[in-house]
Amino acid sequence: MRAAAATILSDFWGLIFPRTCLGCQEPLARGEEHLCTSCRAQLPYTDYHLLPEAANPLARRFWGKLPVRHALSYLRFLRRGRVQHLLHQLKYQNQRDVGLALGRWYGHDLARAGLSFDLIVPVPLHARKLAQRGYNQSDPFAEGLSEALHTPWHATALRRTSHTDSQTRKNRVQRWQNVAEVFEVADPEAVRGKHVLVVDDVLTTGATLEACAAVLLAAGAAEVSIATIACADR
Ligand SMILES: [Zn+2]
């Protein structure tokens, strides 16, 4: 009886504030969350988790740089498409729940494929950006993955260091080194001996995730894997 009343209430609520699909803006049906069934079916999934590492184009980007156990991305980033719209919602429209849902959906896929990790760590945001946006857009994705994979996540295991203010006096090589040095492990105890999954919203060059993976390995993480919501083709 109570469940029926809740359904009626939610249908009534839906009449006043219709929930629309974040992909196509059509109204959502009952049971659909954030994306309609048709948009979910049409997302550009990479399925990199199903490929052998040698055939995974994302894994290849890290070859010769540092050892990455699994290089994963839920979706391919396509400009002006559904994925860009979704990420925009997550980043600028305060749609924290989108990141959470994407993390849950992807986490279920990874668990089904038999992948497991000891700890999930989001790429930290600059303090200034955090203050502007109110949240780190990688946090809800980490949280959703954590739920589906039954693996803890640690929002402050990594932090950005702030000594990037003397950029102008540096040459190009020094500047690049400076970028590589913007992350440090804030909680080495938490990562030591662990297989850490570092997560971010988008991968473009891979430099950010590479820098995070490098400091985690230096701090004693046993293995590092990376996962993003979307990655851009090169
Ligand atoms: Zn849709």
mmCIF file of C-alpha atoms and ligand atoms in Angstrom:
data_model
loop_
_atom_site.group_PDB
_atom_site.id
_atom_site.type_symbol
_atom_site.label_atom_id
_atom_site.label_comp_id
_atom_site.label_asym_id
_atom_site.label_seq_id
_atom_site.Cartn_x
_atom_site.Cartn_y
_atom_site.Cartn_z
ATOM 1 C CA MET A 1 0.000 0.000 0.000
ATOM 2 C CA ARG A 2 2.763 2.356 0.980
ATOM 3 C CA ALA A 3 4.716 1.428 -2.184
ATOM 4 C CA ALA A 4 1.658 2.149 -4.334
ATOM 5 C CA ALA A 5 1.243 5.525 -2.652
ATOM 6 C CA ALA A 6 4.906 6.314 -3.295
ATOM 7 C CA THR A 7 4.482 5.442 -6.969
ATOM 8 C CA ILE A 8 1.433 7.665 -7.292
ATOM 9 C CA LEU A 9 3.299 10.469 -5.557
ATOM 10 C CA SER A 10 6.315 10.059 -7.822
ATOM 11 C CA ASP A 11 4.099 10.008 -10.946
ATOM 12 C CA PHE A 12 2.362 13.147 -9.691
ATOM 13 C CA TRP A 13 5.742 14.770 -9.002
ATOM 14 C CA GLY A 14 6.783 13.803 -12.538
ATOM 15 C CA LEU A 15 3.793 15.699 -13.962
ATOM 16 C CA ILE A 16 4.901 18.881 -12.233
ATOM 17 C CA PHE A 17 8.641 18.428 -12.776
ATOM 18 C CA PRO A 18 9.004 16.042 -15.738
ATOM 19 C CA ARG A 19 12.317 14.206 -15.639
ATOM 20 C CA THR A 20 14.008 14.317 -19.011
ATOM 21 C CA CYS A 21 16.782 12.244 -20.542
ATOM 22 C CA LEU A 22 20.153 13.983 -20.314
ATOM 23 C CA GLY A 23 21.065 12.589 -23.737
ATOM 24 C CA CYS A 24 18.042 13.504 -25.874
ATOM 25 C CA GLN A 25 15.871 15.650 -23.537
ATOM 26 C CA GLU A 26 12.837 13.364 -24.102
ATOM 27 C CA PRO A 27 10.783 12.524 -20.979
ATOM 28 C CA LEU A 28 12.087 9.543 -18.999
ATOM 29 C CA ALA A 29 9.884 6.496 -18.482
ATOM 30 C CA ARG A 30 9.326 4.982 -15.047
ATOM 31 C CA GLY A 31 12.422 3.033 -13.976
ATOM 32 C CA GLU A 32 14.755 5.009 -16.248
ATOM 33 C CA GLU A 33 17.444 7.069 -14.552
ATOM 34 C CA HIS A 34 19.182 10.073 -16.165
ATOM 35 C CA LEU A 35 19.294 8.449 -19.607
ATOM 36 C CA CYS A 36 16.499 6.822 -21.609
ATOM 37 C CA THR A 37 16.894 3.206 -22.720
ATOM 38 C CA SER A 38 17.501 4.251 -26.319
ATOM 39 C CA CYS A 39 20.300 6.700 -25.389
ATOM 40 C CA ARG A 40 21.919 4.115 -23.105
ATOM 41 C CA ALA A 41 21.881 1.590 -25.965
ATOM 42 C CA GLN A 42 23.512 4.123 -28.300
ATOM 43 C CA LEU A 43 26.360 5.296 -26.050
ATOM 44 C CA PRO A 44 29.804 4.737 -27.607
ATOM 45 C CA TYR A 45 31.082 2.091 -25.173
ATOM 46 C CA THR A 46 34.781 1.252 -25.525
ATOM 47 C CA ASP A 47 34.553 -2.239 -23.979
ATOM 48 C CA TYR A 48 38.323 -1.995 -23.406
ATOM 49 C CA HIS A 49 37.875 -4.166 -20.299
ATOM 50 C CA LEU A 50 36.943 -7.063 -22.586
ATOM 51 C CA LEU A 51 40.070 -6.765 -24.758
ATOM 52 C CA PRO A 52 43.451 -8.341 -24.076
ATOM 53 C CA GLU A 53 45.843 -5.562 -22.956
ATOM 54 C CA ALA A 54 47.884 -5.911 -26.167
ATOM 55 C CA ALA A 55 44.789 -5.028 -28.212
ATOM 56 C CA ASN A 56 43.681 -2.165 -25.949
ATOM 57 C CA PRO A 57 44.522 1.171 -27.667
ATOM 58 C CA LEU A 58 44.307 3.060 -24.371
ATOM 59 C CA ALA A 59 46.784 0.699 -22.684
ATOM 60 C CA ARG A 60 49.170 1.248 -25.586
ATOM 61 C CA ARG A 61 49.379 4.963 -24.783
ATOM 62 C CA PHE A 62 51.120 4.122 -21.499
ATOM 63 C CA TRP A 63 53.594 1.633 -22.936
ATOM 64 C CA GLY A 64 57.198 2.638 -22.318
ATOM 65 C CA LYS A 65 56.056 5.276 -19.818
ATOM 66 C CA LEU A 66 54.933 3.387 -16.756
ATOM 67 C CA PRO A 67 53.263 0.075 -15.935
ATOM 68 C CA VAL A 68 49.457 0.328 -15.946
ATOM 69 C CA ARG A 69 47.628 -2.907 -15.155
ATOM 70 C CA HIS A 70 44.273 -1.993 -16.719
ATOM 71 C CA ALA A 71 43.694 1.101 -18.875
ATOM 72 C CA LEU A 72 39.939 1.590 -18.978
ATOM 73 C CA SER A 73 37.397 4.074 -20.218
ATOM 74 C CA TYR A 74 33.645 3.594 -20.144
ATOM 75 C CA LEU A 75 32.930 5.675 -23.265
ATOM 76 C CA ARG A 76 34.600 7.229 -26.254
ATOM 77 C CA PHE A 77 34.525 11.009 -26.155
ATOM 78 C CA LEU A 78 32.793 12.354 -29.243
ATOM 79 C CA ARG A 79 32.457 16.089 -29.637
ATOM 80 C CA ARG A 80 28.929 17.511 -29.889
ATOM 81 C CA GLY A 81 27.488 14.103 -29.066
ATOM 82 C CA ARG A 82 25.629 12.592 -26.115
ATOM 83 C CA VAL A 83 28.858 11.964 -24.221
ATOM 84 C CA GLN A 84 29.946 15.594 -24.345
ATOM 85 C CA HIS A 85 26.466 16.635 -23.221
ATOM 86 C CA LEU A 86 26.562 14.165 -20.312
ATOM 87 C CA LEU A 87 29.985 15.357 -19.178
ATOM 88 C CA HIS A 88 28.869 18.957 -19.431
ATOM 89 C CA GLN A 89 25.903 18.186 -17.165
ATOM 90 C CA LEU A 90 28.214 16.521 -14.682
ATOM 91 C CA LYS A 91 30.754 19.334 -14.722
ATOM 92 C CA TYR A 92 28.740 22.521 -14.997
ATOM 93 C CA GLN A 93 25.080 21.764 -14.303
ATOM 94 C CA ASN A 94 25.617 20.343 -10.836
ATOM 95 C CA GLN A 95 24.396 16.918 -12.016
ATOM 96 C CA ARG A 96 26.428 14.985 -9.470
ATOM 97 C CA ASP A 97 24.024 12.039 -9.803
ATOM 98 C CA VAL A 98 25.038 11.514 -13.448
ATOM 99 C CA GLY A 99 28.594 10.698 -12.377
ATOM 100 C CA LEU A 100 27.262 8.389 -9.695
ATOM 101 C CA ALA A 101 25.024 6.516 -12.176
ATOM 102 C CA LEU A 102 27.822 6.201 -14.768
ATOM 103 C CA GLY A 103 30.143 4.859 -12.058
ATOM 104 C CA ARG A 104 27.554 2.277 -10.980
ATOM 105 C CA TRP A 105 26.822 1.125 -14.538
ATOM 106 C CA TYR A 106 30.509 0.835 -15.406
ATOM 107 C CA GLY A 107 31.368 -0.803 -12.080
ATOM 108 C CA HIS A 108 28.803 -3.535 -12.776
ATOM 109 C CA ASP A 109 30.368 -4.154 -16.212
ATOM 110 C CA LEU A 110 33.882 -4.357 -14.714
ATOM 111 C CA ALA A 111 32.756 -6.669 -11.903
ATOM 112 C CA ARG A 112 31.000 -8.924 -14.428
ATOM 113 C CA ALA A 113 34.278 -9.132 -16.387
ATOM 114 C CA GLY A 114 36.042 -10.268 -13.204
ATOM 115 C CA LEU A 115 38.115 -7.111 -12.640
ATOM 116 C CA SER A 116 38.913 -6.091 -9.074
ATOM 117 C CA PHE A 117 40.929 -3.421 -7.284
ATOM 118 C CA ASP A 118 41.898 -2.665 -3.684
ATOM 119 C CA LEU A 119 41.270 1.069 -3.655
ATOM 120 C CA ILE A 120 39.670 3.691 -5.941
ATOM 121 C CA VAL A 121 41.237 7.164 -5.980
ATOM 122 C CA PRO A 122 39.814 10.130 -7.921
ATOM 123 C CA VAL A 123 42.135 12.677 -9.572
ATOM 124 C CA PRO A 124 41.908 15.702 -7.253
ATOM 125 C CA LEU A 125 40.696 19.087 -8.419
ATOM 126 C CA HIS A 126 42.469 22.392 -7.823
ATOM 127 C CA ALA A 127 41.268 24.004 -4.583
ATOM 128 C CA ARG A 128 40.208 27.086 -6.537
ATOM 129 C CA LYS A 129 38.106 25.028 -8.999
ATOM 130 C CA LEU A 130 36.695 22.982 -6.148
ATOM 131 C CA ALA A 131 35.509 26.173 -4.472
ATOM 132 C CA GLN A 132 33.916 27.375 -7.745
ATOM 133 C CA ARG A 133 32.176 24.113 -8.634
ATOM 134 C CA GLY A 134 31.414 22.882 -5.142
ATOM 135 C CA TYR A 135 32.498 19.316 -5.872
ATOM 136 C CA ASN A 136 35.113 17.318 -7.763
ATOM 137 C CA GLN A 137 33.377 15.830 -10.833
ATOM 138 C CA SER A 138 35.496 12.676 -10.495
ATOM 139 C CA ASP A 139 34.233 11.987 -6.958
ATOM 140 C CA PRO A 140 30.706 10.777 -7.849
ATOM 141 C CA PHE A 141 32.161 8.520 -10.572
ATOM 142 C CA ALA A 142 34.581 7.041 -7.997
ATOM 143 C CA GLU A 143 31.707 6.626 -5.543
ATOM 144 C CA GLY A 144 29.520 4.796 -8.088
ATOM 145 C CA LEU A 145 32.387 2.486 -9.054
ATOM 146 C CA SER A 146 33.056 1.875 -5.370
ATOM 147 C CA GLU A 147 29.460 0.799 -4.754
ATOM 148 C CA ALA A 148 29.279 -1.565 -7.716
ATOM 149 C CA LEU A 149 32.737 -3.072 -7.196
ATOM 150 C CA HIS A 150 32.428 -3.261 -3.390
ATOM 151 C CA THR A 151 35.791 -1.503 -3.177
ATOM 152 C CA PRO A 152 36.602 1.471 -0.923
ATOM 153 C CA TRP A 153 37.332 4.890 -2.452
ATOM 154 C CA HIS A 154 39.496 7.601 -0.953
ATOM 155 C CA ALA A 155 38.758 11.208 -1.997
ATOM 156 C CA THR A 156 41.902 12.722 -0.467
ATOM 157 C CA ALA A 157 44.563 10.067 -1.084
ATOM 158 C CA LEU A 158 46.038 12.354 -3.766
ATOM 159 C CA ARG A 159 46.367 16.127 -3.675
ATOM 160 C CA ARG A 160 47.524 18.805 -6.034
ATOM 161 C CA THR A 161 50.571 20.684 -4.905
ATOM 162 C CA SER A 162 50.457 24.411 -5.422
ATOM 163 C CA HIS A 163 54.036 25.219 -6.407
ATOM 164 C CA THR A 164 53.137 25.991 -10.032
ATOM 165 C CA ASP A 165 53.316 29.777 -9.603
ATOM 166 C CA SER A 166 56.814 30.334 -11.008
ATOM 167 C CA GLN A 167 55.931 28.993 -14.517
ATOM 168 C CA THR A 168 57.041 32.140 -16.334
ATOM 169 C CA ARG A 169 60.684 31.881 -15.263
ATOM 170 C CA LYS A 170 61.006 28.262 -16.424
ATOM 171 C CA ASN A 171 61.987 26.846 -19.783
ATOM 172 C CA ARG A 172 59.820 24.313 -21.638
ATOM 173 C CA VAL A 173 61.367 21.189 -20.139
ATOM 174 C CA GLN A 174 61.190 22.582 -16.625
ATOM 175 C CA ARG A 175 57.579 23.575 -17.236
ATOM 176 C CA TRP A 176 56.703 20.042 -18.309
ATOM 177 C CA GLN A 177 58.413 18.665 -15.211
ATOM 178 C CA ASN A 178 56.427 21.143 -13.191
ATOM 179 C CA VAL A 179 53.163 19.759 -14.608
ATOM 180 C CA ALA A 180 54.318 16.244 -13.801
ATOM 181 C CA GLU A 181 54.949 17.333 -10.238
ATOM 182 C CA VAL A 182 51.549 18.805 -9.441
ATOM 183 C CA PHE A 183 50.320 15.676 -7.680
ATOM 184 C CA GLU A 184 51.460 14.088 -4.474
ATOM 185 C CA VAL A 185 50.211 11.238 -2.337
ATOM 186 C CA ALA A 186 48.601 12.750 0.753
ATOM 187 C CA ASP A 187 47.931 9.396 2.425
ATOM 188 C CA PRO A 188 50.795 6.977 1.590
ATOM 189 C CA GLU A 189 49.646 4.524 4.266
ATOM 190 C CA ALA A 190 46.329 4.031 2.453
ATOM 191 C CA VAL A 191 47.911 3.153 -0.911
ATOM 192 C CA ARG A 192 50.947 1.096 0.143
ATOM 193 C CA GLY A 193 50.863 -2.442 -1.289
ATOM 194 C CA LYS A 194 47.471 -1.835 -2.942
ATOM 195 C CA HIS A 195 46.202 -2.190 -6.488
ATOM 196 C CA VAL A 196 44.915 1.368 -6.949
ATOM 197 C CA LEU A 197 42.377 2.399 -9.605
ATOM 198 C CA VAL A 198 42.828 6.098 -10.430
ATOM 199 C CA VAL A 199 39.723 7.685 -11.949
ATOM 200 C CA ASP A 200 39.001 10.890 -13.848
ATOM 201 C CA ASP A 201 36.160 12.249 -15.953
ATOM 202 C CA VAL A 202 37.969 12.649 -19.294
ATOM 203 C CA LEU A 203 41.274 11.453 -20.696
ATOM 204 C CA THR A 204 42.741 13.547 -23.496
ATOM 205 C CA THR A 205 46.536 13.261 -23.558
ATOM 206 C CA GLY A 206 46.738 10.947 -20.537
ATOM 207 C CA ALA A 207 49.345 13.203 -18.868
ATOM 208 C CA THR A 208 47.236 13.819 -15.745
ATOM 209 C CA LEU A 209 46.539 10.136 -15.093
ATOM 210 C CA GLU A 210 50.143 9.270 -15.880
ATOM 211 C CA ALA A 211 51.359 11.803 -13.301
ATOM 212 C CA CYS A 212 48.942 10.424 -10.685
ATOM 213 C CA ALA A 213 49.919 6.813 -11.429
ATOM 214 C CA ALA A 214 53.615 7.703 -11.169
ATOM 215 C CA VAL A 215 53.338 9.272 -7.708
ATOM 216 C CA LEU A 216 51.169 6.376 -6.481
ATOM 217 C CA LEU A 217 53.744 3.813 -7.621
ATOM 218 C CA ALA A 218 56.524 5.916 -6.075
ATOM 219 C CA ALA A 219 54.584 5.973 -2.794
ATOM 220 C CA GLY A 220 54.471 2.172 -2.704
ATOM 221 C CA ALA A 221 51.244 1.199 -4.491
ATOM 222 C CA ALA A 222 51.683 -2.379 -5.737
ATOM 223 C CA GLU A 223 49.873 -1.754 -9.038
ATOM 224 C CA VAL A 224 47.991 1.053 -10.704
ATOM 225 C CA SER A 225 45.054 0.939 -13.134
ATOM 226 C CA ILE A 226 43.215 3.881 -14.646
ATOM 227 C CA ALA A 227 39.571 4.431 -15.583
ATOM 228 C CA THR A 228 37.756 7.418 -17.042
ATOM 229 C CA ILE A 229 34.172 8.157 -17.996
ATOM 230 C CA ALA A 230 35.316 9.036 -21.512
ATOM 231 C CA CYS A 231 38.518 9.159 -23.507
ATOM 232 C CA ALA A 232 39.271 11.132 -26.645
ATOM 233 C CA ASP A 233 40.677 9.376 -29.700
ATOM 234 C CA ARG A 234 44.048 10.639 -30.774
HETATM 235 ZN ZN ZN B 1 17.547 9.792 -24.401
#
